[in-house]
Amino acid sequence: MTGARNIVLMGFMGTGKTSVGKRLAERLGLSFVDMDDVIEEEEGKAISRIFAEDGEARFRECERRLVERLAARPDTVIATGGGVVLNPRNVEDYTRSGLVVCLSATPEVILGRVAQETHRPLLAGDGKRERILGLLESRQALYDAIPCRVDTSRMSIDAVVERILSLYRSLPPG
Ligand code: S3P
């Protein structure tokens, strides 16, 4: 890590990155950025439309370019999209920019959290459980490679925030 003190939340869909990130930013008086929101704003369309009309590869390019910009700015809490770990350069850049925390949850908890939602293209339609299990299996090693991890399955948002705050405050001065 360099001097920039960001907190970057990674982890699978439905693990709490956005809810936790917003509250963390409030507690620390830092700005909050949700990567998916920025990509939607800049592309002028919803993530599901980017996937459908331009393809996942185009979305990953947008994601990559945004990581390069966000990793260069200080004092920000960043909620990444669940697939940001797919490109190792994303993880490297964010690791240099601050504290990277990977949130996790059991497949059952993830399913419960995303069941009523329709905005995630990778989980659209029927068979959500199988998709979650398949994606988790293919990405598990990438999430597990992040040294700081918090399992949010049985924790309130505030409890997760407290855990991350104590990790953040225990870092040596940057
Ligand atoms: C994705 C996760 C989504 C979003 C896109 C792809 C993924 O973000 O970036 O739908 O590949 O896991 P959330 O994790 O915020 O749902």
GROMACS .gro file of N, CA and C and ligand atoms in nm:
model
  538
    1MET      N    1   0.083  -0.120   0.000
    1MET     CA    2   0.000   0.000   0.000
    1MET      C    3   0.087   0.126   0.000
    2THR      N    4   0.045   0.227  -0.073
    2THR     CA    5   0.116   0.354  -0.069
    2THR      C    6   0.042   0.446   0.028
    3GLY      N    7   0.061   0.576   0.017
    3GLY     CA    8  -0.002   0.668   0.111
    3GLY      C    9  -0.152   0.680   0.097
    4ALA      N   10  -0.205   0.650  -0.019
    4ALA     CA   11  -0.349   0.670  -0.040
    4ALA      C   12  -0.428   0.574   0.047
    5ARG      N   13  -0.520   0.629   0.126
    5ARG     CA   14  -0.590   0.545   0.222
    5ARG      C   15  -0.733   0.516   0.177
    6ASN      N   16  -0.746   0.439   0.074
    6ASN     CA   17  -0.881   0.399   0.034
    6ASN      C   18  -0.921   0.273   0.108
    7ILE      N   19  -1.052   0.250   0.111
    7ILE     CA   20  -1.100   0.118   0.153
    7ILE      C   21  -1.175   0.062   0.033
    8VAL      N   22  -1.135  -0.055  -0.012
    8VAL     CA   23  -1.193  -0.114  -0.132
    8VAL      C   24  -1.263  -0.244  -0.094
    9LEU      N   25  -1.392  -0.249  -0.121
    9LEU     CA   26  -1.469  -0.369  -0.087
    9LEU      C   27  -1.488  -0.456  -0.210
   10MET      N   28  -1.438  -0.577  -0.201
   10MET     CA   29  -1.457  -0.675  -0.309
   10MET      C   30  -1.546  -0.786  -0.256
   11GLY      N   31  -1.581  -0.881  -0.342
   11GLY     CA   32  -1.663  -0.993  -0.299
   11GLY      C   33  -1.777  -1.018  -0.395
   12PHE      N   34  -1.834  -1.136  -0.382
   12PHE     CA   35  -1.942  -1.180  -0.473
   12PHE      C   36  -2.064  -1.089  -0.459
   13MET      N   37  -2.150  -1.095  -0.560
   13MET     CA   38  -2.278  -1.023  -0.555
   13MET      C   39  -2.355  -1.062  -0.428
   14GLY      N   40  -2.418  -0.964  -0.368
   14GLY     CA   41  -2.502  -0.993  -0.251
   14GLY      C   42  -2.427  -1.014  -0.121
   15THR      N   43  -2.301  -0.977  -0.117
   15THR     CA   44  -2.227  -0.993   0.008
   15THR      C   45  -2.228  -0.866   0.092
   16GLY      N   46  -2.286  -0.757   0.039
   16GLY     CA   47  -2.305  -0.637   0.121
   16GLY      C   48  -2.212  -0.521   0.089
   17LYS      N   49  -2.143  -0.527  -0.024
   17LYS     CA   50  -2.041  -0.425  -0.054
   17LYS      C   51  -2.096  -0.282  -0.053
   18THR      N   52  -2.210  -0.264  -0.118
   18THR     CA   53  -2.264  -0.128  -0.130
   18THR      C   54  -2.318  -0.077   0.004
   19SER      N   55  -2.398  -0.157   0.073
   19SER     CA   56  -2.455  -0.113   0.202
   19SER      C   57  -2.345  -0.085   0.303
   20VAL      N   58  -2.249  -0.176   0.310
   20VAL     CA   59  -2.140  -0.159   0.405
   20VAL      C   60  -2.054  -0.038   0.366
   21GLY      N   61  -2.027  -0.026   0.236
   21GLY     CA   62  -1.941   0.083   0.189
   21GLY      C   63  -1.999   0.220   0.220
   22LYS      N   64  -2.129   0.236   0.197
   22LYS     CA   65  -2.192   0.366   0.223
   22LYS      C   66  -2.179   0.402   0.371
   23ARG      N   67  -2.207   0.305   0.457
   23ARG     CA   68  -2.202   0.334   0.600
   23ARG      C   69  -2.059   0.357   0.650
   24LEU      N   70  -1.966   0.283   0.593
   24LEU     CA   71  -1.824   0.303   0.629
   24LEU      C   72  -1.779   0.444   0.593
   25ALA      N   73  -1.818   0.487   0.472
   25ALA     CA   74  -1.778   0.620   0.426
   25ALA      C   75  -1.836   0.727   0.518
   26GLU      N   76  -1.962   0.709   0.559
   26GLU     CA   77  -2.024   0.805   0.652
   26GLU      C   78  -1.945   0.812   0.782
   27ARG      N   79  -1.914   0.694   0.835
   27ARG     CA   80  -1.844   0.688   0.964
   27ARG      C   81  -1.707   0.755   0.957
   28LEU      N   82  -1.640   0.742   0.844
   28LEU     CA   83  -1.503   0.794   0.833
   28LEU      C   84  -1.497   0.933   0.769
   29GLY      N   85  -1.613   0.982   0.722
   29GLY     CA   86  -1.613   1.112   0.654
   29GLY      C   87  -1.537   1.106   0.522
   30LEU      N   88  -1.538   0.990   0.457
   30LEU     CA   89  -1.471   0.975   0.327
   30LEU      C   90  -1.578   0.975   0.217
   31SER      N   91  -1.536   0.998   0.092
   31SER     CA   92  -1.636   0.986  -0.014
   31SER      C   93  -1.660   0.839  -0.046
   32PHE      N   94  -1.776   0.814  -0.105
   32PHE     CA   95  -1.814   0.678  -0.140
   32PHE      C   96  -1.837   0.668  -0.290
   33VAL      N   97  -1.782   0.566  -0.352
   33VAL     CA   98  -1.806   0.542  -0.494
   33VAL      C   99  -1.850   0.397  -0.514
   34ASP      N  100  -1.961   0.380  -0.583
   34ASP     CA  101  -2.004   0.246  -0.624
   34ASP      C  102  -1.968   0.231  -0.771
   35MET      N  103  -1.880   0.137  -0.802
   35MET     CA  104  -1.829   0.127  -0.940
   35MET      C  105  -1.940   0.105  -1.042
   36ASP      N  106  -2.037   0.021  -1.007
   36ASP     CA  107  -2.145  -0.006  -1.104
   36ASP      C  108  -2.222   0.121  -1.136
   37ASP      N  109  -2.247   0.204  -1.034
   37ASP     CA  110  -2.321   0.330  -1.058
   37ASP      C  111  -2.244   0.421  -1.153
   38VAL      N  112  -2.112   0.430  -1.133
   38VAL     CA  113  -2.031   0.518  -1.219
   38VAL      C  114  -2.033   0.466  -1.362
   39ILE      N  115  -2.019   0.335  -1.378
   39ILE     CA  116  -2.018   0.278  -1.514
   39ILE      C  117  -2.153   0.304  -1.582
   40GLU      N  118  -2.261   0.286  -1.508
   40GLU     CA  119  -2.394   0.311  -1.567
   40GLU      C  120  -2.407   0.457  -1.610
   41GLU      N  121  -2.359   0.545  -1.524
   41GLU     CA  122  -2.371   0.688  -1.556
   41GLU      C  123  -2.287   0.722  -1.680
   42GLU      N  124  -2.164   0.672  -1.681
   42GLU     CA  125  -2.074   0.707  -1.792
   42GLU      C  126  -2.116   0.644  -1.924
   43GLU      N  127  -2.171   0.524  -1.917
   43GLU     CA  128  -2.214   0.457  -2.041
   43GLU      C  129  -2.355   0.498  -2.080
   44GLY      N  130  -2.426   0.562  -1.988
   44GLY     CA  131  -2.561   0.608  -2.017
   44GLY      C  132  -2.663   0.495  -2.026
   45LYS      N  133  -2.633   0.382  -1.964
   45LYS     CA  134  -2.731   0.272  -1.962
   45LYS      C  135  -2.703   0.177  -1.846
   46ALA      N  136  -2.807   0.100  -1.814
   46ALA     CA  137  -2.795   0.005  -1.702
   46ALA      C  138  -2.694  -0.105  -1.735
   47ILE      N  139  -2.634  -0.161  -1.629
   47ILE     CA  140  -2.537  -0.270  -1.648
   47ILE      C  141  -2.598  -0.383  -1.731
   48SER      N  142  -2.725  -0.416  -1.705
   48SER     CA  143  -2.787  -0.526  -1.780
   48SER      C  144  -2.793  -0.493  -1.929
   49ARG      N  145  -2.813  -0.366  -1.963
   49ARG     CA  146  -2.813  -0.329  -2.106
   49ARG      C  147  -2.672  -0.331  -2.164
   50ILE      N  148  -2.574  -0.292  -2.085
   50ILE     CA  149  -2.435  -0.300  -2.135
   50ILE      C  150  -2.403  -0.446  -2.169
   51PHE      N  151  -2.436  -0.538  -2.078
   51PHE     CA  152  -2.411  -0.680  -2.104
   51PHE      C  153  -2.485  -0.726  -2.229
   52ALA      N  154  -2.613  -0.688  -2.239
   52ALA     CA  155  -2.696  -0.738  -2.349
   52ALA      C  156  -2.656  -0.678  -2.484
   53GLU      N  157  -2.625  -0.547  -2.484
   53GLU     CA  158  -2.602  -0.479  -2.613
   53GLU      C  159  -2.455  -0.477  -2.653
   54ASP      N  160  -2.367  -0.467  -2.555
   54ASP     CA  161  -2.224  -0.449  -2.586
   54ASP      C  162  -2.139  -0.571  -2.547
   55GLY      N  163  -2.196  -0.655  -2.461
   55GLY     CA  164  -2.124  -0.776  -2.421
   55GLY      C  165  -2.049  -0.758  -2.289
   56GLU      N  166  -2.024  -0.872  -2.224
   56GLU     CA  167  -1.955  -0.866  -2.095
   56GLU      C  168  -1.814  -0.811  -2.109
   57ALA      N  169  -1.747  -0.843  -2.225
   57ALA     CA  170  -1.609  -0.796  -2.242
   57ALA      C  171  -1.602  -0.643  -2.237
   58ARG      N  172  -1.700  -0.579  -2.297
   58ARG     CA  173  -1.704  -0.432  -2.296
   58ARG      C  174  -1.722  -0.381  -2.151
   59PHE      N  175  -1.810  -0.448  -2.075
   59PHE     CA  176  -1.829  -0.409  -1.936
   59PHE      C  177  -1.697  -0.423  -1.858
   60ARG      N  178  -1.625  -0.533  -1.882
   60ARG     CA  179  -1.497  -0.554  -1.809
   60ARG      C  180  -1.394  -0.447  -1.846
   61GLU      N  181  -1.400  -0.399  -1.972
   61GLU     CA  182  -1.308  -0.290  -2.012
   61GLU      C  183  -1.342  -0.163  -1.936
   62CYS      N  184  -1.472  -0.132  -1.926
   62CYS     CA  185  -1.514  -0.012  -1.851
   62CYS      C  186  -1.468  -0.025  -1.707
   63GLU      N  187  -1.486  -0.144  -1.653
   63GLU     CA  188  -1.449  -0.171  -1.514
   63GLU      C  189  -1.298  -0.148  -1.496
   64ARG      N  190  -1.220  -0.201  -1.589
   64ARG     CA  191  -1.073  -0.189  -1.580
   64ARG      C  192  -1.030  -0.043  -1.584
   65ARG      N  193  -1.087   0.033  -1.678
   65ARG     CA  194  -1.048   0.175  -1.689
   65ARG      C  195  -1.087   0.252  -1.564
   66LEU      N  196  -1.201   0.218  -1.506
   66LEU     CA  197  -1.246   0.286  -1.384
   66LEU      C  198  -1.155   0.251  -1.266
   67VAL      N  199  -1.112   0.127  -1.257
   67VAL     CA  200  -1.018   0.089  -1.149
   67VAL      C  201  -0.893   0.176  -1.158
   68GLU      N  202  -0.841   0.193  -1.279
   68GLU     CA  203  -0.717   0.272  -1.293
   68GLU      C  204  -0.738   0.413  -1.239
   69ARG      N  205  -0.855   0.470  -1.267
   69ARG     CA  206  -0.880   0.607  -1.219
   69ARG      C  207  -0.903   0.611  -1.069
   70LEU      N  208  -0.983   0.518  -1.019
   70LEU     CA  209  -1.018   0.523  -0.876
   70LEU      C  210  -0.898   0.489  -0.787
   71ALA      N  211  -0.813   0.399  -0.835
   71ALA     CA  212  -0.698   0.359  -0.754
   71ALA      C  213  -0.600   0.475  -0.738
   72ALA      N  214  -0.612   0.574  -0.825
   72ALA     CA  215  -0.520   0.688  -0.820
   72ALA      C  216  -0.571   0.798  -0.728
   73ARG      N  217  -0.694   0.784  -0.677
   73ARG     CA  218  -0.742   0.893  -0.591
   73ARG      C  219  -0.744   0.848  -0.445
   74PRO      N  220  -0.728   0.942  -0.352
   74PRO     CA  221  -0.718   0.904  -0.212
   74PRO      C  222  -0.853   0.913  -0.138
   75ASP      N  223  -0.855   0.860  -0.017
   75ASP     CA  224  -0.962   0.886   0.079
   75ASP      C  225  -1.101   0.855   0.025
   76THR      N  226  -1.115   0.740  -0.032
   76THR     CA  227  -1.244   0.701  -0.089
   76THR      C  228  -1.277   0.558  -0.047
   77VAL      N  229  -1.404   0.536  -0.015
   77VAL     CA  230  -1.452   0.399   0.005
   77VAL      C  231  -1.513   0.354  -0.128
   78ILE      N  232  -1.463   0.244  -0.179
   78ILE     CA  233  -1.504   0.198  -0.313
   78ILE      C  234  -1.573   0.063  -0.303
   79ALA      N  235  -1.698   0.057  -0.350
   79ALA     CA  236  -1.767  -0.072  -0.362
   79ALA      C  237  -1.747  -0.119  -0.505
   80THR      N  238  -1.677  -0.228  -0.522
   80THR     CA  239  -1.649  -0.279  -0.656
   80THR      C  240  -1.765  -0.369  -0.701
   81GLY      N  241  -1.767  -0.405  -0.828
   81GLY     CA  242  -1.859  -0.508  -0.875
   81GLY      C  243  -1.797  -0.644  -0.842
   82GLY      N  244  -1.882  -0.745  -0.831
   82GLY     CA  245  -1.834  -0.876  -0.788
   82GLY      C  246  -1.730  -0.940  -0.878
   83GLY      N  247  -1.724  -0.895  -1.004
   83GLY     CA  248  -1.631  -0.957  -1.097
   83GLY      C  249  -1.498  -0.884  -1.111
   84VAL      N  250  -1.476  -0.785  -1.026
   84VAL     CA  251  -1.353  -0.705  -1.040
   84VAL      C  252  -1.228  -0.792  -1.018
   85VAL      N  253  -1.244  -0.900  -0.940
   85VAL     CA  254  -1.131  -0.989  -0.912
   85VAL      C  255  -1.087  -1.070  -1.034
   86LEU      N  256  -1.170  -1.071  -1.138
   86LEU     CA  257  -1.135  -1.153  -1.255
   86LEU      C  258  -1.010  -1.104  -1.325
   87ASN      N  259  -0.980  -0.975  -1.310
   87ASN     CA  260  -0.858  -0.920  -1.370
   87ASN      C  261  -0.757  -0.893  -1.258
   88PRO      N  262  -0.648  -0.970  -1.256
   88PRO     CA  263  -0.552  -0.955  -1.145
   88PRO      C  264  -0.495  -0.813  -1.134
   89ARG      N  265  -0.492  -0.741  -1.247
   89ARG     CA  266  -0.440  -0.603  -1.240
   89ARG      C  267  -0.531  -0.514  -1.157
   90ASN      N  268  -0.661  -0.543  -1.157
   90ASN     CA  269  -0.753  -0.466  -1.073
   90ASN      C  270  -0.717  -0.484  -0.925
   91VAL      N  271  -0.693  -0.609  -0.887
   91VAL     CA  272  -0.662  -0.637  -0.746
   91VAL      C  273  -0.528  -0.573  -0.709
   92GLU      N  274  -0.431  -0.581  -0.800
   92GLU     CA  275  -0.299  -0.521  -0.773
   92GLU      C  276  -0.311  -0.370  -0.753
   93ASP      N  277  -0.381  -0.304  -0.844
   93ASP     CA  278  -0.392  -0.158  -0.835
   93ASP      C  279  -0.463  -0.116  -0.707
   94TYR      N  280  -0.571  -0.184  -0.674
   94TYR     CA  281  -0.644  -0.147  -0.552
   94TYR      C  282  -0.562  -0.179  -0.427
   95THR      N  283  -0.486  -0.287  -0.431
   95THR     CA  284  -0.405  -0.322  -0.314
   95THR      C  285  -0.301  -0.213  -0.286
   96ARG      N  286  -0.251  -0.153  -0.394
   96ARG     CA  287  -0.155  -0.042  -0.374
   96ARG      C  288  -0.225   0.083  -0.322
   97SER      N  289  -0.356   0.094  -0.344
   97SER     CA  290  -0.426   0.220  -0.312
   97SER      C  291  -0.486   0.222  -0.172
   98GLY      N  292  -0.486   0.112  -0.103
   98GLY     CA  293  -0.548   0.114   0.029
   98GLY      C  294  -0.576  -0.025   0.081
   99LEU      N  295  -0.672  -0.030   0.173
   99LEU     CA  296  -0.709  -0.156   0.236
   99LEU      C  297  -0.815  -0.226   0.151
  100VAL      N  298  -0.783  -0.345   0.104
  100VAL     CA  299  -0.880  -0.423   0.027
  100VAL      C  300  -0.943  -0.527   0.120
  101VAL      N  301  -1.075  -0.527   0.128
  101VAL     CA  302  -1.144  -0.624   0.212
  101VAL      C  303  -1.240  -0.702   0.122
  102CYS      N  304  -1.235  -0.834   0.135
  102CYS     CA  305  -1.326  -0.917   0.057
  102CYS      C  306  -1.442  -0.961   0.146
  103LEU      N  307  -1.563  -0.924   0.109
  103LEU     CA  308  -1.681  -0.969   0.183
  103LEU      C  309  -1.728  -1.101   0.123
  104SER      N  310  -1.774  -1.190   0.209
  104SER     CA  311  -1.825  -1.318   0.159
  104SER      C  312  -1.957  -1.350   0.229
  105ALA      N  313  -2.026  -1.449   0.179
  105ALA     CA  314  -2.148  -1.499   0.242
  105ALA      C  315  -2.175  -1.637   0.185
  106THR      N  316  -2.254  -1.716   0.257
  106THR     CA  317  -2.284  -1.850   0.207
  106THR      C  318  -2.376  -1.838   0.086
  107PRO      N  319  -2.377  -1.940  -0.002
  107PRO     CA  320  -2.465  -1.935  -0.119
  107PRO      C  321  -2.612  -1.914  -0.080
  108GLU      N  322  -2.655  -1.974   0.031
  108GLU     CA  323  -2.796  -1.960   0.074
  108GLU      C  324  -2.827  -1.815   0.109
  109VAL      N  325  -2.735  -1.752   0.183
  109VAL     CA  326  -2.756  -1.612   0.222
  109VAL      C  327  -2.754  -1.523   0.097
  110ILE      N  328  -2.661  -1.549   0.008
  110ILE     CA  329  -2.654  -1.470  -0.117
  110ILE      C  330  -2.786  -1.484  -0.193
  111LEU      N  331  -2.834  -1.607  -0.205
  111LEU     CA  332  -2.959  -1.631  -0.276
  111LEU      C  333  -3.073  -1.553  -0.213
  112GLY      N  334  -3.081  -1.557  -0.080
  112GLY     CA  335  -3.186  -1.483  -0.010
  112GLY      C  336  -3.178  -1.334  -0.036
  113ARG      N  337  -3.057  -1.282  -0.044
  113ARG     CA  338  -3.041  -1.137  -0.063
  113ARG      C  339  -3.070  -1.092  -0.206
  114VAL      N  340  -3.044  -1.180  -0.303
  114VAL     CA  341  -3.061  -1.135  -0.443
  114VAL      C  342  -3.190  -1.187  -0.507
  115ALA      N  343  -3.264  -1.270  -0.432
  115ALA     CA  344  -3.379  -1.341  -0.491
  115ALA      C  345  -3.477  -1.249  -0.561
  116GLN      N  346  -3.509  -1.136  -0.497
  116GLN     CA  347  -3.613  -1.049  -0.554
  116GLN      C  348  -3.555  -0.945  -0.650
  117GLU      N  349  -3.426  -0.947  -0.671
  117GLU     CA  350  -3.365  -0.842  -0.754
  117GLU      C  351  -3.353  -0.887  -0.900
  118THR      N  352  -3.359  -0.788  -0.990
  118THR     CA  353  -3.359  -0.824  -1.132
  118THR      C  354  -3.249  -0.751  -1.210
  119HIS      N  355  -3.168  -0.671  -1.141
  119HIS     CA  356  -3.075  -0.585  -1.216
  119HIS      C  357  -2.940  -0.649  -1.246
  120ARG      N  358  -2.916  -0.773  -1.196
  120ARG     CA  359  -2.785  -0.834  -1.220
  120ARG      C  360  -2.791  -0.931  -1.338
  121PRO      N  361  -2.726  -0.894  -1.450
  121PRO     CA  362  -2.738  -0.978  -1.570
  121PRO      C  363  -2.689  -1.121  -1.550
  122LEU      N  364  -2.587  -1.141  -1.466
  122LEU     CA  365  -2.533  -1.276  -1.450
  122LEU      C  366  -2.626  -1.366  -1.368
  123LEU      N  367  -2.723  -1.304  -1.302
  123LEU     CA  368  -2.817  -1.384  -1.222
  123LEU      C  369  -2.960  -1.369  -1.272
  124ALA      N  370  -2.975  -1.319  -1.394
  124ALA     CA  371  -3.110  -1.294  -1.446
  124ALA      C  372  -3.182  -1.425  -1.476
  125GLY      N  373  -3.313  -1.421  -1.461
  125GLY     CA  374  -3.394  -1.536  -1.500
  125GLY      C  375  -3.394  -1.648  -1.398
  126ASP      N  376  -3.431  -1.767  -1.444
  126ASP     CA  377  -3.443  -1.883  -1.354
  126ASP      C  378  -3.305  -1.940  -1.323
  127GLY      N  379  -3.305  -2.031  -1.227
  127GLY     CA  380  -3.182  -2.104  -1.197
  127GLY      C  381  -3.078  -2.020  -1.125
  128LYS      N  382  -3.126  -1.925  -1.044
  128LYS     CA  383  -3.031  -1.838  -0.972
  128LYS      C  384  -2.934  -1.918  -0.884
  129ARG      N  385  -2.991  -2.018  -0.815
  129ARG     CA  386  -2.908  -2.095  -0.721
  129ARG      C  387  -2.789  -2.160  -0.795
  130GLU      N  388  -2.819  -2.222  -0.909
  130GLU     CA  389  -2.713  -2.291  -0.985
  130GLU      C  390  -2.612  -2.190  -1.038
  131ARG      N  391  -2.662  -2.076  -1.082
  131ARG     CA  392  -2.568  -1.973  -1.132
  131ARG      C  393  -2.477  -1.924  -1.020
  132ILE      N  394  -2.536  -1.901  -0.903
  132ILE     CA  395  -2.455  -1.855  -0.789
  132ILE      C  396  -2.348  -1.959  -0.757
  133LEU      N  397  -2.391  -2.086  -0.749
  133LEU     CA  398  -2.294  -2.191  -0.714
  133LEU      C  399  -2.183  -2.202  -0.819
  134GLY      N  400  -2.221  -2.192  -0.946
  134GLY     CA  401  -2.122  -2.205  -1.055
  134GLY      C  402  -2.023  -2.089  -1.054
  135LEU      N  403  -2.076  -1.967  -1.040
  135LEU     CA  404  -1.986  -1.850  -1.041
  135LEU      C  405  -1.896  -1.850  -0.918
  136LEU      N  406  -1.957  -1.887  -0.803
  136LEU     CA  407  -1.876  -1.890  -0.680
  136LEU      C  408  -1.762  -1.991  -0.695
  137GLU      N  409  -1.794  -2.106  -0.751
  137GLU     CA  410  -1.691  -2.208  -0.766
  137GLU      C  411  -1.578  -2.159  -0.856
  138SER      N  412  -1.616  -2.093  -0.965
  138SER     CA  413  -1.511  -2.050  -1.058
  138SER      C  414  -1.429  -1.933  -1.003
  139ARG      N  415  -1.485  -1.859  -0.908
  139ARG     CA  416  -1.413  -1.741  -0.857
  139ARG      C  417  -1.356  -1.759  -0.716
  140GLN      N  418  -1.391  -1.868  -0.651
  140GLN     CA  419  -1.358  -1.881  -0.508
  140GLN      C  420  -1.210  -1.855  -0.478
  141ALA      N  421  -1.122  -1.913  -0.562
  141ALA     CA  422  -0.978  -1.899  -0.536
  141ALA      C  423  -0.936  -1.752  -0.544
  142LEU      N  424  -1.003  -1.675  -0.631
  142LEU     CA  425  -0.968  -1.533  -0.646
  142LEU      C  426  -1.011  -1.455  -0.522
  143TYR      N  427  -1.131  -1.484  -0.472
  143TYR     CA  428  -1.176  -1.416  -0.349
  143TYR      C  429  -1.089  -1.458  -0.230
  144ASP      N  430  -1.058  -1.588  -0.224
  144ASP     CA  431  -0.980  -1.638  -0.109
  144ASP      C  432  -0.838  -1.584  -0.107
  145ALA      N  433  -0.790  -1.537  -0.222
  145ALA     CA  434  -0.652  -1.486  -0.227
  145ALA      C  435  -0.639  -1.348  -0.163
  146ILE      N  436  -0.753  -1.284  -0.132
  146ILE     CA  437  -0.746  -1.151  -0.069
  146ILE      C  438  -0.725  -1.171   0.082
  147PRO      N  439  -0.620  -1.112   0.136
  147PRO     CA  440  -0.585  -1.145   0.275
  147PRO      C  441  -0.691  -1.107   0.379
  148CYS      N  442  -0.758  -0.992   0.362
  148CYS     CA  443  -0.859  -0.949   0.461
  148CYS      C  444  -0.996  -0.992   0.414
  149ARG      N  445  -1.060  -1.079   0.490
  149ARG     CA  446  -1.193  -1.126   0.448
  149ARG      C  447  -1.291  -1.122   0.565
  150VAL      N  448  -1.415  -1.085   0.536
  150VAL     CA  449  -1.518  -1.082   0.640
  150VAL      C  450  -1.640  -1.157   0.588
  151ASP      N  451  -1.681  -1.260   0.660
  151ASP     CA  452  -1.802  -1.335   0.623
  151ASP      C  453  -1.923  -1.261   0.682
  152THR      N  454  -2.005  -1.206   0.594
  152THR     CA  455  -2.117  -1.121   0.638
  152THR      C  456  -2.246  -1.200   0.658
  153SER      N  457  -2.240  -1.334   0.642
  153SER     CA  458  -2.362  -1.415   0.642
  153SER      C  459  -2.450  -1.389   0.764
  154ARG      N  460  -2.388  -1.383   0.881
  154ARG     CA  461  -2.466  -1.370   1.005
  154ARG      C  462  -2.439  -1.239   1.077
  155MET      N  463  -2.389  -1.143   1.004
  155MET     CA  464  -2.355  -1.015   1.069
  155MET      C  465  -2.445  -0.903   1.019
  156SER      N  466  -2.475  -0.808   1.107
  156SER     CA  467  -2.548  -0.688   1.064
  156SER      C  468  -2.452  -0.599   0.986
  157ILE      N  469  -2.508  -0.505   0.912
  157ILE     CA  470  -2.422  -0.410   0.838
  157ILE      C  471  -2.330  -0.338   0.936
  158ASP      N  472  -2.388  -0.293   1.049
  158ASP     CA  473  -2.306  -0.219   1.146
  158ASP      C  474  -2.192  -0.303   1.202
  159ALA      N  475  -2.219  -0.431   1.224
  159ALA     CA  476  -2.113  -0.517   1.278
  159ALA      C  477  -2.000  -0.533   1.175
  160VAL      N  478  -2.037  -0.544   1.048
  160VAL     CA  479  -1.933  -0.556   0.943
  160VAL      C  480  -1.853  -0.426   0.938
  161VAL      N  481  -1.925  -0.313   0.947
  161VAL     CA  482  -1.858  -0.183   0.944
  161VAL      C  483  -1.757  -0.173   1.060
  162GLU      N  484  -1.800  -0.213   1.180
  162GLU     CA  485  -1.709  -0.206   1.295
  162GLU      C  486  -1.584  -0.292   1.273
  163ARG      N  487  -1.605  -0.411   1.217
  163ARG     CA  488  -1.491  -0.501   1.193
  163ARG      C  489  -1.391  -0.434   1.097
  164ILE      N  490  -1.443  -0.374   0.991
  164ILE     CA  491  -1.354  -0.313   0.891
  164ILE      C  492  -1.288  -0.188   0.950
  165LEU      N  493  -1.364  -0.113   1.030
  165LEU     CA  494  -1.304   0.006   1.094
  165LEU      C  495  -1.186  -0.034   1.182
  166SER      N  496  -1.200  -0.145   1.255
  166SER     CA  497  -1.088  -0.182   1.341
  166SER      C  498  -0.968  -0.228   1.258
  167LEU      N  499  -0.994  -0.294   1.146
  167LEU     CA  500  -0.882  -0.331   1.057
  167LEU      C  501  -0.814  -0.205   1.003
  168TYR      N  502  -0.894  -0.110   0.962
  168TYR     CA  503  -0.844   0.014   0.902
  168TYR      C  504  -0.762   0.094   1.002
  169ARG      N  505  -0.814   0.101   1.125
  169ARG     CA  506  -0.745   0.181   1.227
  169ARG      C  507  -0.618   0.114   1.277
  170SER      N  508  -0.608  -0.017   1.257
  170SER     CA  509  -0.487  -0.085   1.303
  170SER      C  510  -0.375  -0.080   1.199
  171LEU      N  511  -0.404  -0.021   1.081
  171LEU     CA  512  -0.298  -0.010   0.980
  171LEU      C  513  -0.193   0.091   1.027
  172PRO      N  514  -0.068   0.067   0.994
  172PRO     CA  515   0.034   0.167   1.027
  172PRO      C  516   0.007   0.296   0.951
  173PRO      N  517   0.046   0.413   1.005
  173PRO     CA  518   0.020   0.539   0.936
  173PRO      C  519   0.077   0.534   0.794
  174GLY      N  520  -0.005   0.576   0.697
  174GLY     CA  521   0.040   0.572   0.558
  174GLY      C  522   0.084   0.708   0.516
  175S3P     C1  523  -2.095  -0.866  -1.144
  175S3P     C2  524  -2.140  -0.807  -1.030
  175S3P     C3  525  -2.223  -0.686  -1.032
  175S3P     C4  526  -2.198  -0.605  -1.160
  175S3P     C5  527  -2.214  -0.691  -1.280
  175S3P     C6  528  -2.121  -0.811  -1.280
  175S3P     C7  529  -2.012  -0.991  -1.134
  175S3P     O1  530  -2.192  -0.605  -0.919
  175S3P     O2  531  -2.070  -0.547  -1.159
  175S3P     O3  532  -2.349  -0.731  -1.284
  175S3P     O4  533  -1.947  -1.028  -1.233
  175S3P     O5  534  -2.008  -1.050  -1.023
  175S3P     P1  535  -2.242  -0.637  -0.767
  175S3P     O6  536  -2.143  -0.732  -0.708
  175S3P     O7  537  -2.240  -0.505  -0.701
  175S3P     O8  538  -2.380  -0.696  -0.779
   0.00000   0.00000   0.00000
